[in-house]
């Protein structure tokens, strides 16, 4: 799907390239022939691609981590074009600081919770060891699709840090994911207002929505807030 004339995935990739502390960007898509279009498009944008089973996200993430020799990964879902690069840098910084302080290093760091970033703008980070253990423990397709949820629900096994959003980015009433046609309409409105700029800061988007509350009424009735 396009947002203001550009594929949603391309907008997300452009936005993720703004992260200062991330070492790499990889799109982990499926091996299905239908997803050849995704792989071809990503390669034309200069974005590496790793492919694996459609219903097994855990395996795809492991393949991505191994292919780039990563010790940790940040999970960004492709229906969230406004994922915040500064928020991801904050996750990586918190992860690295937990190691440097000599404490129990965090296995998980995320800002996708009730005190975190607006729905659709946050992300989750996990050490490679989390992926490895989830690969051994998770059996069903539903479990392997959302390995991060499993890890977060087993806090006794994985040391988790929850990062709150700063006040200027804390808007639990806003839903900036793309699951419904109304979500797409809202994204188009936002991007058109900012002339299709993929580098627009989240604070400016929030200020725009604060000043135009009728826009967020488009999709507020379709979503539920974070459960934790």
Short mmCIF file of N, CA and C in Angstrom, two decimals, residues 93-206:
data_model
loop_
_atom_site.label_atom_id
_atom_site.label_comp_id
_atom_site.label_asym_id
_atom_site.label_seq_id
_atom_site.Cartn_x
_atom_site.Cartn_y
_atom_site.Cartn_z
N UNK A 93 20.48 2.50 23.69
CA UNK A 93 21.29 3.13 24.74
C UNK A 93 21.03 2.48 26.09
N UNK A 94 19.77 2.23 26.42
CA UNK A 94 19.44 1.59 27.70
C UNK A 94 20.01 0.19 27.77
N UNK A 95 19.96 -0.52 26.65
CA UNK A 95 20.51 -1.88 26.59
C UNK A 95 22.02 -1.85 26.85
N UNK A 96 22.72 -0.95 26.19
CA UNK A 96 24.17 -0.86 26.35
C UNK A 96 24.55 -0.39 27.74
N UNK A 97 23.79 0.53 28.31
CA UNK A 97 24.09 1.04 29.64
C UNK A 97 23.92 -0.05 30.69
N UNK A 98 22.95 -0.92 30.51
CA UNK A 98 22.74 -1.99 31.49
C UNK A 98 23.94 -2.93 31.52
N UNK A 99 24.63 -3.05 30.41
CA UNK A 99 25.84 -3.87 30.34
C UNK A 99 27.02 -3.16 30.98
N UNK A 100 27.16 -1.86 30.71
CA UNK A 100 28.33 -1.12 31.19
C UNK A 100 28.31 -0.91 32.70
N UNK A 101 27.11 -0.91 33.30
CA UNK A 101 27.01 -0.70 34.75
C UNK A 101 27.41 -1.94 35.55
N UNK A 102 27.64 -3.04 34.87
CA UNK A 102 28.04 -4.26 35.56
C UNK A 102 26.89 -4.96 36.25
N UNK A 103 25.67 -4.53 35.98
CA UNK A 103 24.51 -5.20 36.57
C UNK A 103 24.10 -6.35 35.66
N UNK A 104 22.99 -6.98 36.00
CA UNK A 104 22.40 -7.96 35.10
C UNK A 104 22.06 -7.28 33.79
N UNK A 105 22.68 -7.68 32.71
CA UNK A 105 22.38 -7.00 31.45
C UNK A 105 20.96 -7.32 31.02
N UNK A 106 20.28 -6.30 30.53
CA UNK A 106 18.91 -6.50 30.06
C UNK A 106 18.89 -7.49 28.90
N UNK A 107 17.92 -8.39 28.92
CA UNK A 107 17.69 -9.27 27.79
C UNK A 107 16.70 -8.63 26.82
N UNK A 108 15.79 -7.82 27.38
CA UNK A 108 14.74 -7.17 26.60
C UNK A 108 14.64 -5.71 27.00
N UNK A 109 14.41 -4.85 26.02
CA UNK A 109 14.11 -3.45 26.29
C UNK A 109 13.00 -3.05 25.32
N UNK A 110 11.95 -2.42 25.84
CA UNK A 110 10.88 -2.01 24.92
C UNK A 110 10.16 -0.76 25.43
N UNK A 111 9.49 -0.08 24.50
CA UNK A 111 8.73 1.12 24.86
C UNK A 111 7.29 1.00 24.35
N UNK A 112 6.86 -0.24 24.10
CA UNK A 112 5.49 -0.48 23.61
C UNK A 112 4.63 -0.97 24.77
N UNK A 113 4.21 -0.01 25.60
CA UNK A 113 3.39 -0.32 26.77
C UNK A 113 2.59 0.93 27.13
N UNK A 114 1.79 0.86 28.17
CA UNK A 114 0.84 1.95 28.46
C UNK A 114 1.50 3.28 28.80
N UNK A 115 2.71 3.25 29.33
CA UNK A 115 3.43 4.49 29.61
C UNK A 115 4.48 4.78 28.53
N UNK A 116 4.43 4.00 27.46
CA UNK A 116 5.43 4.13 26.42
C UNK A 116 4.99 5.02 25.27
N UNK A 117 5.48 4.71 24.10
CA UNK A 117 5.25 5.53 22.91
C UNK A 117 3.85 5.28 22.33
N UNK A 118 3.33 6.22 21.57
CA UNK A 118 2.01 6.01 20.96
C UNK A 118 1.97 4.71 20.17
N UNK A 119 0.84 4.06 20.22
CA UNK A 119 0.66 2.77 19.54
C UNK A 119 1.04 2.91 18.06
N UNK A 120 2.00 2.08 17.63
CA UNK A 120 2.45 2.14 16.25
C UNK A 120 3.74 2.91 16.05
N UNK A 121 4.31 3.48 17.12
CA UNK A 121 5.57 4.23 16.98
C UNK A 121 6.69 3.64 17.83
N UNK A 122 6.38 2.64 18.64
CA UNK A 122 7.37 2.04 19.52
C UNK A 122 8.03 0.81 18.90
N UNK A 123 8.91 0.18 19.69
CA UNK A 123 9.65 -0.98 19.20
C UNK A 123 10.10 -1.83 20.39
N UNK A 124 10.70 -2.99 20.07
CA UNK A 124 11.18 -3.92 21.08
C UNK A 124 12.58 -4.37 20.70
N UNK A 125 13.43 -4.52 21.72
CA UNK A 125 14.80 -4.96 21.48
C UNK A 125 15.08 -6.20 22.31
N UNK A 126 15.78 -7.16 21.72
CA UNK A 126 16.09 -8.41 22.42
C UNK A 126 17.52 -8.84 22.13
N UNK A 127 18.18 -9.40 23.13
CA UNK A 127 19.49 -9.99 22.94
C UNK A 127 19.36 -11.25 22.07
N UNK A 128 20.43 -11.60 21.40
CA UNK A 128 20.41 -12.80 20.56
C UNK A 128 20.06 -14.03 21.40
N UNK A 129 20.49 -14.05 22.65
CA UNK A 129 20.21 -15.20 23.52
C UNK A 129 18.71 -15.41 23.71
N UNK A 130 17.93 -14.32 23.67
CA UNK A 130 16.47 -14.43 23.76
C UNK A 130 15.92 -15.16 22.54
N UNK A 131 16.38 -14.76 21.36
CA UNK A 131 15.96 -15.44 20.14
C UNK A 131 16.30 -16.92 20.19
N UNK A 132 17.50 -17.19 20.64
CA UNK A 132 17.97 -18.58 20.68
C UNK A 132 17.10 -19.42 21.62
N UNK A 133 16.80 -18.88 22.80
CA UNK A 133 15.98 -19.65 23.74
C UNK A 133 14.54 -19.78 23.25
N UNK A 134 14.00 -18.71 22.67
CA UNK A 134 12.64 -18.79 22.13
C UNK A 134 12.57 -19.84 21.02
N UNK A 135 13.63 -19.94 20.24
CA UNK A 135 13.65 -20.95 19.18
C UNK A 135 13.55 -22.35 19.76
N UNK A 136 14.17 -22.56 20.91
CA UNK A 136 14.11 -23.89 21.55
C UNK A 136 12.79 -24.14 22.24
N UNK A 137 12.19 -23.09 22.80
CA UNK A 137 11.02 -23.27 23.66
C UNK A 137 9.69 -23.21 22.91
N UNK A 138 9.60 -22.38 21.90
CA UNK A 138 8.31 -22.12 21.26
C UNK A 138 8.02 -23.16 20.18
N UNK A 139 6.81 -23.70 20.21
CA UNK A 139 6.46 -24.80 19.31
C UNK A 139 5.36 -24.44 18.30
N UNK A 140 4.33 -23.73 18.75
CA UNK A 140 3.19 -23.50 17.88
C UNK A 140 3.42 -22.29 16.98
N UNK A 141 2.74 -22.24 15.81
CA UNK A 141 2.88 -21.07 14.93
C UNK A 141 2.54 -19.76 15.63
N UNK A 142 1.50 -19.77 16.49
CA UNK A 142 1.10 -18.54 17.18
C UNK A 142 2.21 -18.06 18.11
N UNK A 143 2.86 -19.00 18.82
CA UNK A 143 3.95 -18.62 19.72
C UNK A 143 5.14 -18.09 18.93
N UNK A 144 5.47 -18.75 17.84
CA UNK A 144 6.66 -18.38 17.08
C UNK A 144 6.44 -17.10 16.28
N UNK A 145 5.19 -16.72 16.08
CA UNK A 145 4.91 -15.45 15.41
C UNK A 145 5.22 -14.28 16.31
N UNK A 146 5.01 -14.44 17.61
CA UNK A 146 5.21 -13.32 18.54
C UNK A 146 6.11 -13.75 19.69
N UNK A 147 7.37 -14.00 19.37
CA UNK A 147 8.32 -14.46 20.38
C UNK A 147 8.57 -13.39 21.44
N UNK A 148 8.44 -12.11 21.07
CA UNK A 148 8.66 -11.04 22.04
C UNK A 148 7.63 -11.09 23.16
N UNK A 149 6.41 -11.42 22.83
CA UNK A 149 5.36 -11.51 23.85
C UNK A 149 5.71 -12.61 24.84
N UNK A 150 6.15 -13.75 24.35
CA UNK A 150 6.56 -14.85 25.23
C UNK A 150 7.66 -14.39 26.17
N UNK A 151 8.66 -13.73 25.63
CA UNK A 151 9.79 -13.28 26.45
C UNK A 151 9.34 -12.28 27.51
N UNK A 152 8.47 -11.35 27.13
CA UNK A 152 8.00 -10.35 28.08
C UNK A 152 7.13 -10.96 29.17
N UNK A 153 6.45 -12.04 28.86
CA UNK A 153 5.60 -12.71 29.85
C UNK A 153 6.39 -13.60 30.81
N UNK A 154 7.67 -13.79 30.54
CA UNK A 154 8.52 -14.63 31.40
C UNK A 154 9.67 -13.78 31.94
N UNK A 155 9.27 -12.79 32.74
CA UNK A 155 10.25 -11.83 33.25
C UNK A 155 11.24 -12.48 34.23
N UNK A 156 10.87 -13.62 34.83
CA UNK A 156 11.80 -14.30 35.73
C UNK A 156 12.95 -14.92 34.95
N UNK A 157 12.73 -15.17 33.67
CA UNK A 157 13.74 -15.79 32.82
C UNK A 157 14.53 -14.75 32.04
N UNK A 158 13.86 -13.65 31.66
CA UNK A 158 14.50 -12.61 30.86
C UNK A 158 14.42 -11.27 31.59
N UNK A 159 15.55 -10.63 31.79
CA UNK A 159 15.59 -9.33 32.43
C UNK A 159 15.07 -8.27 31.45
N UNK A 160 13.95 -7.64 31.81
CA UNK A 160 13.28 -6.71 30.90
C UNK A 160 13.29 -5.29 31.45
N UNK A 161 13.59 -4.33 30.60
CA UNK A 161 13.53 -2.90 30.93
C UNK A 161 12.42 -2.29 30.09
N UNK A 162 11.50 -1.57 30.75
CA UNK A 162 10.43 -0.86 30.05
C UNK A 162 10.75 0.63 30.06
N UNK A 163 10.89 1.20 28.88
CA UNK A 163 11.22 2.61 28.75
C UNK A 163 9.94 3.41 28.54
N UNK A 164 9.73 4.41 29.40
CA UNK A 164 8.57 5.28 29.25
C UNK A 164 8.85 6.33 28.17
N UNK A 165 7.77 6.82 27.59
CA UNK A 165 7.90 7.92 26.63
C UNK A 165 8.08 9.23 27.39
N UNK A 166 8.89 10.16 26.87
CA UNK A 166 8.94 11.49 27.48
C UNK A 166 7.59 12.17 27.29
N UNK A 167 7.26 13.15 28.13
CA UNK A 167 5.93 13.76 28.09
C UNK A 167 5.51 14.26 26.71
N UNK A 168 6.44 14.81 25.95
CA UNK A 168 6.09 15.36 24.65
C UNK A 168 5.75 14.28 23.62
N UNK A 169 6.06 13.01 23.94
CA UNK A 169 5.74 11.91 23.02
C UNK A 169 4.70 10.95 23.61
N UNK A 170 4.24 11.22 24.79
CA UNK A 170 3.29 10.33 25.46
C UNK A 170 1.86 10.69 25.05
N UNK A 171 1.28 9.88 24.19
CA UNK A 171 -0.09 10.09 23.73
C UNK A 171 -0.79 8.73 23.58
N UNK A 172 -1.22 8.14 24.68
CA UNK A 172 -1.83 6.80 24.61
C UNK A 172 -3.14 6.78 23.82
N UNK A 173 -3.72 7.95 23.57
CA UNK A 173 -4.98 8.01 22.83
C UNK A 173 -4.80 8.01 21.32
N UNK A 174 -3.55 8.03 20.84
CA UNK A 174 -3.29 8.06 19.41
C UNK A 174 -2.88 6.67 18.93
N UNK A 175 -3.40 6.28 17.77
CA UNK A 175 -3.08 4.97 17.19
C UNK A 175 -2.52 5.19 15.79
N UNK A 176 -1.22 4.92 15.64
CA UNK A 176 -0.51 5.25 14.41
C UNK A 176 0.02 4.01 13.70
N UNK A 177 -0.66 2.90 13.89
CA UNK A 177 -0.38 1.69 13.13
C UNK A 177 -1.26 1.67 11.89
N UNK A 178 -1.07 0.68 11.01
CA UNK A 178 -1.90 0.58 9.80
C UNK A 178 -2.49 -0.83 9.72
N UNK A 179 -3.67 -0.98 10.29
CA UNK A 179 -4.41 -2.25 10.24
C UNK A 179 -5.70 -2.13 9.43
N UNK A 180 -6.24 -0.91 9.36
CA UNK A 180 -7.54 -0.69 8.73
C UNK A 180 -7.44 0.44 7.70
N UNK A 181 -8.45 0.53 6.86
CA UNK A 181 -8.45 1.60 5.86
C UNK A 181 -8.46 2.97 6.51
N UNK A 182 -9.11 3.07 7.67
CA UNK A 182 -9.12 4.36 8.40
C UNK A 182 -7.71 4.74 8.86
N UNK A 183 -6.93 3.73 9.25
CA UNK A 183 -5.54 4.00 9.64
C UNK A 183 -4.75 4.55 8.45
N UNK A 184 -4.98 3.97 7.29
CA UNK A 184 -4.28 4.42 6.09
C UNK A 184 -4.68 5.86 5.74
N UNK A 185 -5.96 6.18 5.90
CA UNK A 185 -6.41 7.55 5.65
C UNK A 185 -5.69 8.53 6.57
N UNK A 186 -5.55 8.16 7.84
CA UNK A 186 -4.86 9.03 8.79
C UNK A 186 -3.40 9.21 8.41
N UNK A 187 -2.74 8.13 8.03
CA UNK A 187 -1.33 8.22 7.63
C UNK A 187 -1.17 9.12 6.40
N UNK A 188 -2.06 8.96 5.43
CA UNK A 188 -2.00 9.81 4.25
C UNK A 188 -2.15 11.28 4.61
N UNK A 189 -3.06 11.56 5.54
CA UNK A 189 -3.28 12.94 5.96
C UNK A 189 -2.01 13.51 6.61
N UNK A 190 -1.38 12.70 7.45
CA UNK A 190 -0.16 13.15 8.14
C UNK A 190 0.96 13.41 7.14
N UNK A 191 1.20 12.44 6.26
CA UNK A 191 2.32 12.59 5.32
C UNK A 191 2.08 13.72 4.33
N UNK A 192 0.86 13.89 3.90
CA UNK A 192 0.58 15.00 2.97
C UNK A 192 0.80 16.34 3.65
N UNK A 193 0.40 16.43 4.92
CA UNK A 193 0.60 17.68 5.65
C UNK A 193 2.08 18.04 5.73
N UNK A 194 2.92 17.02 5.89
CA UNK A 194 4.36 17.25 6.00
C UNK A 194 5.09 17.00 4.67
N UNK A 195 4.37 17.16 3.56
CA UNK A 195 4.95 17.09 2.22
C UNK A 195 5.71 15.79 1.96
N UNK A 196 5.20 14.69 2.51
CA UNK A 196 5.82 13.38 2.27
C UNK A 196 7.19 13.21 2.88
N UNK A 197 7.50 13.98 3.91
CA UNK A 197 8.82 13.95 4.53
C UNK A 197 8.94 12.75 5.47
N UNK A 198 9.83 11.80 5.14
CA UNK A 198 10.02 10.62 5.98
C UNK A 198 10.84 10.91 7.23
N UNK A 199 11.44 12.08 7.30
CA UNK A 199 12.30 12.41 8.43
C UNK A 199 11.59 13.28 9.47
N UNK A 200 10.29 13.45 9.31
CA UNK A 200 9.57 14.32 10.25
C UNK A 200 9.62 13.75 11.66
N UNK A 201 9.91 14.60 12.62
CA UNK A 201 10.06 14.14 14.00
C UNK A 201 8.69 13.83 14.62
N UNK A 202 8.69 12.85 15.49
CA UNK A 202 7.44 12.41 16.12
C UNK A 202 6.78 13.55 16.89
N UNK A 203 7.58 14.40 17.54
CA UNK A 203 6.99 15.51 18.29
C UNK A 203 6.17 16.44 17.39
N UNK A 204 6.65 16.66 16.17
CA UNK A 204 5.91 17.54 15.25
C UNK A 204 4.62 16.86 14.78
N UNK A 205 4.67 15.56 14.58
CA UNK A 205 3.45 14.83 14.21
C UNK A 205 2.44 14.90 15.34
N UNK A 206 2.91 14.72 16.56
CA UNK A 206 2.01 14.79 17.72
C UNK A 206 1.41 16.18 17.85
#
